[in-house]
mmCIF file of C-alpha atoms and ligand atoms in Angstrom:
data_model
loop_
_atom_site.group_PDB
_atom_site.id
_atom_site.type_symbol
_atom_site.label_atom_id
_atom_site.label_comp_id
_atom_site.label_asym_id
_atom_site.label_seq_id
_atom_site.Cartn_x
_atom_site.Cartn_y
_atom_site.Cartn_z
ATOM 1 C CA MET D 463 26.207 -2.966 2.440
ATOM 2 C CA ARG D 464 26.973 -6.530 1.468
ATOM 3 C CA HIS D 465 27.640 -7.726 5.381
ATOM 4 C CA LEU D 466 24.500 -5.942 6.177
ATOM 5 C CA LEU D 467 22.403 -8.164 3.730
ATOM 6 C CA HIS D 468 24.475 -11.137 4.824
ATOM 7 C CA ASP D 469 23.534 -10.513 8.602
ATOM 8 C CA LEU D 470 19.647 -10.005 7.601
ATOM 9 C CA ALA D 471 19.741 -13.174 5.198
ATOM 10 C CA ALA D 472 21.405 -14.983 8.265
ATOM 11 C CA ARG D 473 18.300 -14.160 10.476
ATOM 12 C CA ILE D 474 15.796 -15.371 7.970
ATOM 13 C CA ARG D 475 15.158 -19.023 8.730
ATOM 14 C CA PRO D 476 12.630 -21.500 6.950
ATOM 15 C CA ASP D 477 10.163 -21.152 10.063
ATOM 16 C CA SER D 478 10.866 -17.493 10.672
ATOM 17 C CA ARG D 479 7.619 -15.361 10.989
ATOM 18 C CA ILE D 480 8.026 -12.421 8.479
ATOM 19 C CA THR D 481 5.920 -9.603 8.023
ATOM 20 C CA ILE D 482 6.359 -6.806 5.339
ATOM 21 C CA LEU D 483 4.695 -3.393 5.091
ATOM 22 C CA THR D 484 5.251 -1.763 1.874
ATOM 23 C CA GLY D 485 4.436 1.877 0.561
ATOM 24 C CA ALA D 486 4.716 3.558 -2.921
ATOM 25 C CA GLY D 487 8.426 3.185 -3.429
ATOM 26 C CA VAL D 488 8.031 -0.660 -3.832
ATOM 27 C CA SER D 489 5.884 0.339 -7.096
ATOM 28 C CA ALA D 490 8.317 3.145 -8.182
ATOM 29 C CA ALA D 491 10.181 0.534 -10.358
ATOM 30 C CA SER D 492 6.973 -0.184 -12.195
ATOM 31 C CA GLY D 493 6.513 3.327 -13.248
ATOM 32 C CA VAL D 494 3.739 4.088 -10.532
ATOM 33 C CA PRO D 495 4.309 7.613 -9.191
ATOM 34 C CA THR D 496 4.842 7.954 -5.370
ATOM 35 C CA PHE D 497 3.068 10.564 -3.164
ATOM 36 C CA ARG D 498 5.907 12.499 -1.838
ATOM 37 C CA GLY D 499 9.443 13.355 -3.058
ATOM 38 C CA PRO D 500 10.354 13.986 -6.661
ATOM 39 C CA GLY D 501 7.891 13.379 -9.277
ATOM 40 C CA GLY D 502 5.290 12.599 -6.243
ATOM 41 C CA ILE D 503 1.724 12.803 -6.786
ATOM 42 C CA TRP D 504 1.366 15.460 -3.786
ATOM 43 C CA ARG D 505 3.896 17.985 -5.613
ATOM 44 C CA THR D 506 1.134 18.304 -8.389
ATOM 45 C CA TYR D 507 -2.007 17.760 -6.533
ATOM 46 C CA LYS D 508 -3.292 18.933 -3.147
ATOM 47 C CA PRO D 509 -4.343 15.883 -1.002
ATOM 48 C CA GLU D 510 -7.028 17.912 0.751
ATOM 49 C CA SER D 511 -8.642 18.898 -2.781
ATOM 50 C CA LEU D 512 -8.472 14.942 -4.140
ATOM 51 C CA ALA D 513 -8.073 12.407 -1.090
ATOM 52 C CA THR D 514 -10.392 13.444 1.460
ATOM 53 C CA PRO D 515 -14.078 12.851 1.968
ATOM 54 C CA ALA D 516 -14.936 16.576 2.008
ATOM 55 C CA ALA D 517 -13.221 16.852 -1.301
ATOM 56 C CA PHE D 518 -15.433 14.201 -2.925
ATOM 57 C CA GLU D 519 -18.510 15.827 -1.298
ATOM 58 C CA ARG D 520 -17.368 19.243 -2.913
ATOM 59 C CA ASP D 521 -16.695 17.901 -6.568
ATOM 60 C CA PRO D 522 -17.042 14.267 -7.082
ATOM 61 C CA GLN D 523 -16.411 14.661 -10.798
ATOM 62 C CA LEU D 524 -13.007 15.804 -10.127
ATOM 63 C CA VAL D 525 -11.889 13.391 -7.715
ATOM 64 C CA TRP D 526 -13.396 10.500 -10.134
ATOM 65 C CA GLU D 527 -11.485 12.171 -13.082
ATOM 66 C CA TRP D 528 -8.115 11.816 -10.879
ATOM 67 C CA TYR D 529 -9.078 7.997 -9.860
ATOM 68 C CA ASN D 530 -9.982 6.891 -13.342
ATOM 69 C CA TRP D 531 -7.029 8.583 -14.759
ATOM 70 C CA ARG D 532 -4.643 6.690 -12.273
ATOM 71 C CA ARG D 533 -6.595 3.392 -13.151
ATOM 72 C CA GLU D 534 -5.922 3.658 -16.436
ATOM 73 C CA VAL D 535 -2.195 4.448 -15.884
ATOM 74 C CA LEU D 536 -1.879 1.595 -13.296
ATOM 75 C CA SER D 537 -3.690 -1.037 -15.852
ATOM 76 C CA GLN D 538 -0.840 -0.613 -18.189
ATOM 77 C CA LYS D 539 2.056 -1.203 -15.421
ATOM 78 C CA GLN D 540 3.364 -4.469 -14.360
ATOM 79 C CA PRO D 541 4.817 -5.701 -11.155
ATOM 80 C CA ASN D 542 8.414 -5.646 -10.701
ATOM 81 C CA GLU D 543 11.339 -7.646 -8.941
ATOM 82 C CA ALA D 544 10.405 -6.190 -5.682
ATOM 83 C CA HIS D 545 6.593 -7.715 -6.034
ATOM 84 C CA ARG D 546 8.208 -10.844 -7.441
ATOM 85 C CA VAL D 547 10.613 -11.593 -4.300
ATOM 86 C CA ILE D 548 7.772 -10.708 -1.856
ATOM 87 C CA ALA D 549 5.465 -13.000 -3.700
ATOM 88 C CA ALA D 550 8.008 -15.798 -3.792
ATOM 89 C CA TRP D 551 8.365 -15.379 0.089
ATOM 90 C CA SER D 552 4.712 -15.545 0.530
ATOM 91 C CA ARG D 553 4.668 -19.116 -0.972
ATOM 92 C CA ARG D 554 7.978 -20.249 1.031
ATOM 93 C CA TYR D 555 7.502 -19.147 4.374
ATOM 94 C CA PRO D 556 4.412 -20.374 6.141
ATOM 95 C CA ASN D 557 4.167 -17.727 8.550
ATOM 96 C CA PHE D 558 4.347 -14.646 6.168
ATOM 97 C CA SER D 559 2.413 -11.584 6.055
ATOM 98 C CA LEU D 560 1.962 -8.555 3.612
ATOM 99 C CA ILE D 561 0.614 -5.368 4.669
ATOM 100 C CA THR D 562 0.625 -2.575 1.943
ATOM 101 C CA GLN D 563 -0.250 0.811 1.838
ATOM 102 C CA ASN D 564 -0.531 0.749 -2.002
ATOM 103 C CA VAL D 565 -4.041 0.566 -3.560
ATOM 104 C CA ASP D 566 -2.495 -0.357 -6.933
ATOM 105 C CA GLY D 567 -3.010 -4.309 -6.900
ATOM 106 C CA LEU D 568 0.329 -4.858 -7.960
ATOM 107 C CA HIS D 569 1.346 -7.247 -4.933
ATOM 108 C CA GLU D 570 -1.769 -9.450 -5.956
ATOM 109 C CA ARG D 571 -0.681 -9.287 -9.648
ATOM 110 C CA ALA D 572 2.827 -10.876 -8.649
ATOM 111 C CA GLY D 573 1.144 -13.592 -6.895
ATOM 112 C CA THR D 574 1.162 -12.573 -3.166
ATOM 113 C CA PRO D 575 -2.447 -13.944 -1.544
ATOM 114 C CA ASN D 576 -3.972 -12.647 1.506
ATOM 115 C CA VAL D 577 -2.739 -9.030 1.311
ATOM 116 C CA VAL D 578 -3.645 -6.762 3.788
ATOM 117 C CA ARG D 579 -4.560 -3.957 2.007
ATOM 118 C CA PHE D 580 -4.220 -0.721 4.793
ATOM 119 C CA HIS D 581 -5.500 1.748 2.742
ATOM 120 C CA GLY D 582 -7.898 -0.251 0.600
ATOM 121 C CA SER D 583 -8.030 -0.905 -3.427
ATOM 122 C CA ILE D 584 -8.315 1.563 -6.073
ATOM 123 C CA TRP D 585 -9.903 -1.727 -7.887
ATOM 124 C CA GLU D 586 -13.038 -1.631 -5.456
ATOM 125 C CA VAL D 587 -15.713 0.499 -5.356
ATOM 126 C CA ARG D 588 -18.532 1.234 -2.637
ATOM 127 C CA CYS D 589 -21.728 3.400 -2.746
ATOM 128 C CA TRP D 590 -21.187 6.757 -1.277
ATOM 129 C CA ASN D 591 -24.921 6.680 0.379
ATOM 130 C CA ARG D 592 -24.140 3.045 1.888
ATOM 131 C CA CYS D 593 -27.488 1.958 0.097
ATOM 132 C CA PRO D 594 -28.932 -1.145 1.786
ATOM 133 C CA HIS D 595 -29.058 -3.163 -1.390
ATOM 134 C CA SER D 596 -25.048 -2.963 -2.309
ATOM 135 C CA PRO D 597 -22.360 -4.754 -0.714
ATOM 136 C CA VAL D 598 -20.058 -2.928 1.519
ATOM 137 C CA GLN D 599 -17.578 -2.789 -1.236
ATOM 138 C CA TRP D 600 -17.006 -4.592 -4.218
ATOM 139 C CA SER D 601 -14.354 -5.182 -7.274
ATOM 140 C CA ASP D 602 -14.975 -3.098 -10.185
ATOM 141 C CA THR D 603 -12.013 -3.313 -12.751
ATOM 142 C CA THR D 604 -13.742 -1.343 -15.500
ATOM 143 C CA VAL D 605 -11.222 0.940 -17.248
ATOM 144 C CA PRO D 606 -12.069 3.619 -18.299
ATOM 145 C CA PHE D 607 -15.577 4.182 -16.721
ATOM 146 C CA PRO D 608 -18.081 4.804 -19.437
ATOM 147 C CA GLN D 609 -19.502 7.793 -17.173
ATOM 148 C CA ILE D 610 -17.910 9.719 -14.761
ATOM 149 C CA PRO D 611 -18.810 9.574 -11.812
ATOM 150 C CA PRO D 612 -19.798 5.930 -11.900
ATOM 151 C CA ARG D 613 -23.072 5.249 -10.384
ATOM 152 C CA CYS D 614 -24.419 2.533 -7.719
ATOM 153 C CA PRO D 615 -25.932 -0.228 -9.934
ATOM 154 C CA HIS D 616 -28.389 -0.633 -6.892
ATOM 155 C CA CYS D 617 -29.625 2.935 -5.933
ATOM 156 C CA ASP D 618 -28.123 4.928 -8.725
ATOM 157 C CA GLY D 619 -26.489 7.226 -6.116
ATOM 158 C CA LEU D 620 -22.641 8.072 -6.432
ATOM 159 C CA LEU D 621 -20.152 5.295 -6.249
ATOM 160 C CA ARG D 622 -16.751 6.394 -4.324
ATOM 161 C CA PRO D 623 -13.278 4.621 -4.788
ATOM 162 C CA GLY D 624 -12.721 1.906 -2.195
ATOM 163 C CA VAL D 625 -9.573 3.677 -0.651
ATOM 164 C CA VAL D 626 -8.887 5.131 2.771
ATOM 165 C CA TRP D 627 -8.927 8.901 2.355
ATOM 166 C CA PHE D 628 -7.222 11.067 4.979
ATOM 167 C CA GLY D 629 -9.533 11.605 8.129
ATOM 168 C CA GLU D 630 -11.021 8.078 7.467
ATOM 169 C CA PRO D 631 -10.627 5.182 9.793
ATOM 170 C CA ILE D 632 -8.576 2.017 8.841
ATOM 171 C CA ASN D 633 -11.094 -0.882 8.274
ATOM 172 C CA PRO D 634 -11.430 -2.716 11.703
ATOM 173 C CA ALA D 635 -11.100 -5.934 10.222
ATOM 174 C CA VAL D 636 -7.728 -4.911 8.519
ATOM 175 C CA LEU D 637 -6.683 -3.530 11.616
ATOM 176 C CA GLN D 638 -7.215 -6.824 13.467
ATOM 177 C CA ARG D 639 -5.188 -8.768 10.977
ATOM 178 C CA THR D 640 -2.409 -6.293 10.939
ATOM 179 C CA GLN D 641 -2.439 -6.354 14.918
ATOM 180 C CA LYS D 642 -1.815 -10.365 14.448
ATOM 181 C CA SER D 643 0.969 -9.863 11.876
ATOM 182 C CA LEU D 644 2.842 -7.495 14.470
ATOM 183 C CA ASN D 645 3.865 -10.598 16.236
ATOM 184 C CA CYS D 646 6.622 -11.641 14.137
ATOM 185 C CA ASP D 647 10.452 -12.294 14.222
ATOM 186 C CA ILE D 648 11.192 -9.873 11.256
ATOM 187 C CA PHE D 649 9.381 -6.853 10.433
ATOM 188 C CA LEU D 650 10.337 -5.321 7.099
ATOM 189 C CA THR D 651 9.184 -1.668 5.925
ATOM 190 C CA VAL D 652 9.796 -1.193 2.373
ATOM 191 C CA GLY D 653 9.562 2.088 0.163
ATOM 192 C CA THR D 654 7.453 4.120 2.503
ATOM 193 C CA SER D 655 8.191 7.724 3.808
ATOM 194 C CA ALA D 656 6.712 6.577 7.299
ATOM 195 C CA VAL D 657 4.728 9.979 7.821
ATOM 196 C CA VAL D 658 1.280 8.792 7.154
ATOM 197 C CA TYR D 659 -0.463 7.333 10.342
ATOM 198 C CA PRO D 660 -1.493 4.842 11.694
ATOM 199 C CA ALA D 661 0.812 2.851 9.136
ATOM 200 C CA ALA D 662 3.700 4.661 10.167
ATOM 201 C CA SER D 663 3.426 3.466 13.694
ATOM 202 C CA LEU D 664 3.385 -0.143 12.612
ATOM 203 C CA ALA D 665 7.308 -0.900 12.475
ATOM 204 C CA HIS D 666 7.613 0.481 15.975
ATOM 205 C CA ALA D 667 4.497 -1.657 17.323
ATOM 206 C CA ALA D 668 6.275 -4.670 15.845
ATOM 207 C CA LYS D 669 9.607 -3.712 17.571
ATOM 208 C CA ALA D 670 7.960 -3.535 20.850
ATOM 209 C CA CYS D 671 6.553 -6.978 20.234
ATOM 210 C CA GLY D 672 10.004 -8.087 19.766
ATOM 211 C CA ALA D 673 10.638 -8.114 16.170
ATOM 212 C CA TYR D 674 13.862 -7.479 14.361
ATOM 213 C CA THR D 675 12.778 -4.444 12.303
ATOM 214 C CA VAL D 676 14.375 -3.344 9.217
ATOM 215 C CA GLU D 677 13.728 -0.497 6.756
ATOM 216 C CA ILE D 678 14.563 -0.510 2.923
ATOM 217 C CA ASN D 679 14.360 2.899 1.457
ATOM 218 C CA ILE D 680 16.256 5.043 -1.132
ATOM 219 C CA GLU D 681 16.207 7.699 1.504
ATOM 220 C CA THR D 682 16.154 8.081 5.232
ATOM 221 C CA THR D 683 12.855 8.435 6.971
ATOM 222 C CA PRO D 684 11.607 9.535 10.299
ATOM 223 C CA SER D 685 12.018 5.815 11.608
ATOM 224 C CA SER D 686 15.139 4.996 9.889
ATOM 225 C CA ASN D 687 17.049 5.841 13.130
ATOM 226 C CA SER D 688 14.946 3.859 15.742
ATOM 227 C CA LEU D 689 14.653 0.532 13.736
ATOM 228 C CA ASP D 690 17.297 -2.109 13.960
ATOM 229 C CA LEU D 691 18.537 -1.921 10.428
ATOM 230 C CA ALA D 692 18.137 0.458 7.778
ATOM 231 C CA LEU D 693 19.274 -0.483 4.339
ATOM 232 C CA ALA D 694 19.584 2.604 1.871
ATOM 233 C CA GLY D 695 18.804 1.414 -1.675
ATOM 234 C CA PRO D 696 16.171 0.535 -4.150
ATOM 235 C CA ALA D 697 13.605 -2.174 -2.943
ATOM 236 C CA GLU D 698 13.646 -3.722 -6.641
ATOM 237 C CA GLU D 699 17.572 -4.326 -5.960
ATOM 238 C CA MET D 700 17.636 -4.979 -2.174
ATOM 239 C CA LEU D 701 15.017 -7.546 -2.018
ATOM 240 C CA PRO D 702 16.702 -9.657 -5.076
ATOM 241 C CA SER D 703 19.849 -9.141 -3.372
ATOM 242 C CA ILE D 704 18.577 -10.770 -0.098
ATOM 243 C CA GLU D 705 17.040 -13.580 -2.000
ATOM 244 C CA ALA D 706 19.955 -14.444 -3.856
ATOM 245 C CA LEU D 707 21.611 -14.699 -0.259
ATOM 246 C CA LEU D 708 18.967 -17.218 0.736
ATOM 247 C CA ALA D 709 18.907 -19.382 -2.203
HETATM 248 C C1 BJW H 96 11.774 4.056 -2.716
HETATM 249 C C2 BJW H 96 11.894 3.847 -4.039
HETATM 250 C C3 BJW H 96 12.564 2.629 -4.346
HETATM 251 C C4 BJW H 96 10.990 5.762 -3.608
HETATM 252 N N1 BJW H 96 12.775 1.753 -3.252
HETATM 253 N N2 BJW H 96 12.047 3.135 -1.572
HETATM 254 C C5 BJW H 96 -1.013 12.277 13.497
HETATM 255 C C6 BJW H 96 -0.438 13.492 13.561
HETATM 256 C C7 BJW H 96 -0.970 14.132 12.173
HETATM 257 C C8 BJW H 96 -1.900 13.785 11.673
HETATM 258 C C9 BJW H 96 -2.515 12.174 11.777
HETATM 259 C C10 BJW H 96 -1.912 11.708 13.026
HETATM 260 N N3 BJW H 96 -2.392 10.435 13.043
HETATM 261 C C11 BJW H 96 -3.329 10.501 11.932
HETATM 262 C C12 BJW H 96 -3.283 11.562 11.216
HETATM 263 C C13 BJW H 96 -4.037 11.975 10.047
HETATM 264 C C14 BJW H 96 -3.526 11.285 8.803
HETATM 265 C C15 BJW H 96 -2.071 11.416 8.478
HETATM 266 O O1 BJW H 96 -1.480 10.609 8.917
HETATM 267 N N4 BJW H 96 -1.543 12.437 8.210
HETATM 268 C C16 BJW H 96 -0.111 12.748 8.051
HETATM 269 C C17 BJW H 96 0.333 12.926 6.717
HETATM 270 C C18 BJW H 96 0.251 13.800 8.997
HETATM 271 N N5 BJW H 96 -4.200 9.870 8.776
HETATM 272 C C19 BJW H 96 -5.200 9.553 8.370
HETATM 273 O O2 BJW H 96 -5.910 10.261 7.936
HETATM 274 C C20 BJW H 96 -5.635 7.961 8.445
HETATM 275 N N6 BJW H 96 -6.969 7.773 9.172
HETATM 276 C C21 BJW H 96 -6.992 7.836 10.463
HETATM 277 O O3 BJW H 96 -5.868 8.188 11.217
HETATM 278 O O4 BJW H 96 -7.963 8.019 11.007
HETATM 279 C C22 BJW H 96 -8.123 8.194 12.499
HETATM 280 C C23 BJW H 96 -9.795 7.925 12.504
HETATM 281 C C24 BJW H 96 -10.456 7.203 13.497
HETATM 282 C C25 BJW H 96 -11.738 7.030 13.624
HETATM 283 C C26 BJW H 96 -12.516 8.020 12.980
HETATM 284 C C27 BJW H 96 -11.873 8.760 11.831
HETATM 285 C C28 BJW H 96 -10.682 8.904 11.592
HETATM 286 C C29 BJW H 96 -5.787 7.792 7.022
HETATM 287 C C30 BJW H 96 -4.457 7.800 6.201
HETATM 288 C C31 BJW H 96 -5.140 7.262 4.457
HETATM 289 C C32 BJW H 96 -3.783 7.635 3.778
HETATM 290 N N7 BJW H 96 -4.467 7.502 2.373
HETATM 291 C C33 BJW H 96 -3.451 7.885 1.173
HETATM 292 C C34 BJW H 96 -4.248 7.942 -0.249
HETATM 293 C C35 BJW H 96 -4.912 6.604 -0.368
HETATM 294 C C36 BJW H 96 -5.851 6.390 -1.656
HETATM 295 C C37 BJW H 96 -5.094 6.949 -2.832
HETATM 296 O O5 BJW H 96 -3.946 6.513 -3.346
HETATM 297 O O6 BJW H 96 -5.399 7.713 -3.652
HETATM 298 O O7 BJW H 96 -2.560 6.609 1.205
HETATM 299 S S1 BJW H 96 -2.387 9.240 1.113
HETATM 300 C C38 BJW H 96 -0.952 8.351 0.634
HETATM 301 O O8 BJW H 96 0.030 8.084 1.470
HETATM 302 C C39 BJW H 96 -1.550 7.017 0.386
HETATM 303 C C40 BJW H 96 -0.309 6.098 0.920
HETATM 304 O O9 BJW H 96 -0.453 4.750 1.265
HETATM 305 C C41 BJW H 96 0.076 6.958 2.023
HETATM 306 C C42 BJW H 96 1.566 6.619 2.331
HETATM 307 O O10 BJW H 96 2.462 7.070 1.294
HETATM 308 P P1 BJW H 96 3.918 5.981 0.783
HETATM 309 O O11 BJW H 96 3.261 4.873 0.380
HETATM 310 O O12 BJW H 96 4.571 6.054 2.241
HETATM 311 O O13 BJW H 96 4.309 6.827 -0.108
HETATM 312 P P2 BJW H 96 5.324 8.139 -0.174
HETATM 313 O O14 BJW H 96 5.207 8.671 -1.542
HETATM 314 O O15 BJW H 96 4.997 9.219 1.230
HETATM 315 O O16 BJW H 96 6.721 7.848 0.053
HETATM 316 C C43 BJW H 96 7.493 6.732 -1.070
HETATM 317 C C44 BJW H 96 8.897 6.296 -0.222
HETATM 318 O O17 BJW H 96 9.305 5.594 -0.880
HETATM 319 C C45 BJW H 96 9.741 7.427 0.012
HETATM 320 O O18 BJW H 96 10.351 7.401 1.342
HETATM 321 C C46 BJW H 96 10.894 7.045 -1.103
HETATM 322 O O19 BJW H 96 12.040 7.612 -0.710
HETATM 323 C C47 BJW H 96 10.678 5.849 -1.267
HETATM 324 N N8 BJW H 96 11.103 5.301 -2.366
HETATM 325 N N9 BJW H 96 11.465 4.819 -4.595
HETATM 326 C C48 BJW H 96 12.691 1.858 -2.162
HETATM 327 N N10 BJW H 96 12.659 2.107 -5.630
#
């Protein structure tokens, strides 16, 4: 393992264009449950009854109870070493991009600016009716909401969480920023099961653009064999080890 980490560290230069894609595994050490795997959210809850527009239409109360509960849990969690190393790299490397599938806001709280939030943010809301008086989406960090489901302050209709549910498209502006950052020297995919599309295709797209592609995960994923390097281990240990070699 040590020589693999050395090889990777040797590739990282001050002017390297570095792009990182993160998934739920990056927040696991902060105590945030992942979606799949042991203890994963989808082991207890069915995605189709909570994370689809149809689920919200059917039972907005249930869906909001779930998101309200997750917001309460998240408000008590702190960024971990993986978030902190990524934040340090965002300050050090001028050509650095972070794309996260996580909606938890922990990268921002660790100090990474300009995070590309591929699946939105649990700390944002928007009007379900898309009423003309409200912005498309806005920040609301109230925990817990005094009323479930929360109501649009402009039209009194339902609010929905500002996240991307199954069957919903990725925001076009987010896709545009993502596309730009695929043109990089090193693409790291960290703590994601690489089964949810289109996020799962990003490492392959970066490789097709010429990037050296690296996976950091405690398990193998459908991408492990097709990337240039698969590092088996926890993000909160592997990233600090790489950082120590860079110093
Ligand atoms: C560690 C660790 C440690 C643990 N260190 N590692 C092709 C085929 C079939 C279906 C589709 C397809 N293309 C698209 C689809 C449909 C669907 C999809 O991909 N389905 C698949 C499941 C089959 N995709 C979509 O619907 C997407 N939209 C779309 O395609 O739109 C098209 C469209 C175009 C035009 C009009 C209309 C539509 C949207 C996907 C949205 C995903 N949303 C969620 C919920 C977000 C909100 C919320 O949180 O409530 O996003 S689902 C959930 O999965 C969440 C995550 O961001 C996402 C990915 O999960 P992630 O991060 O990979 O977590 P896990 O738990 O899966 O994995 C954790 C990993 O960490 C594991 O590998 C562990 O080993 C590892 N690990 N500890 C390092 N310490």
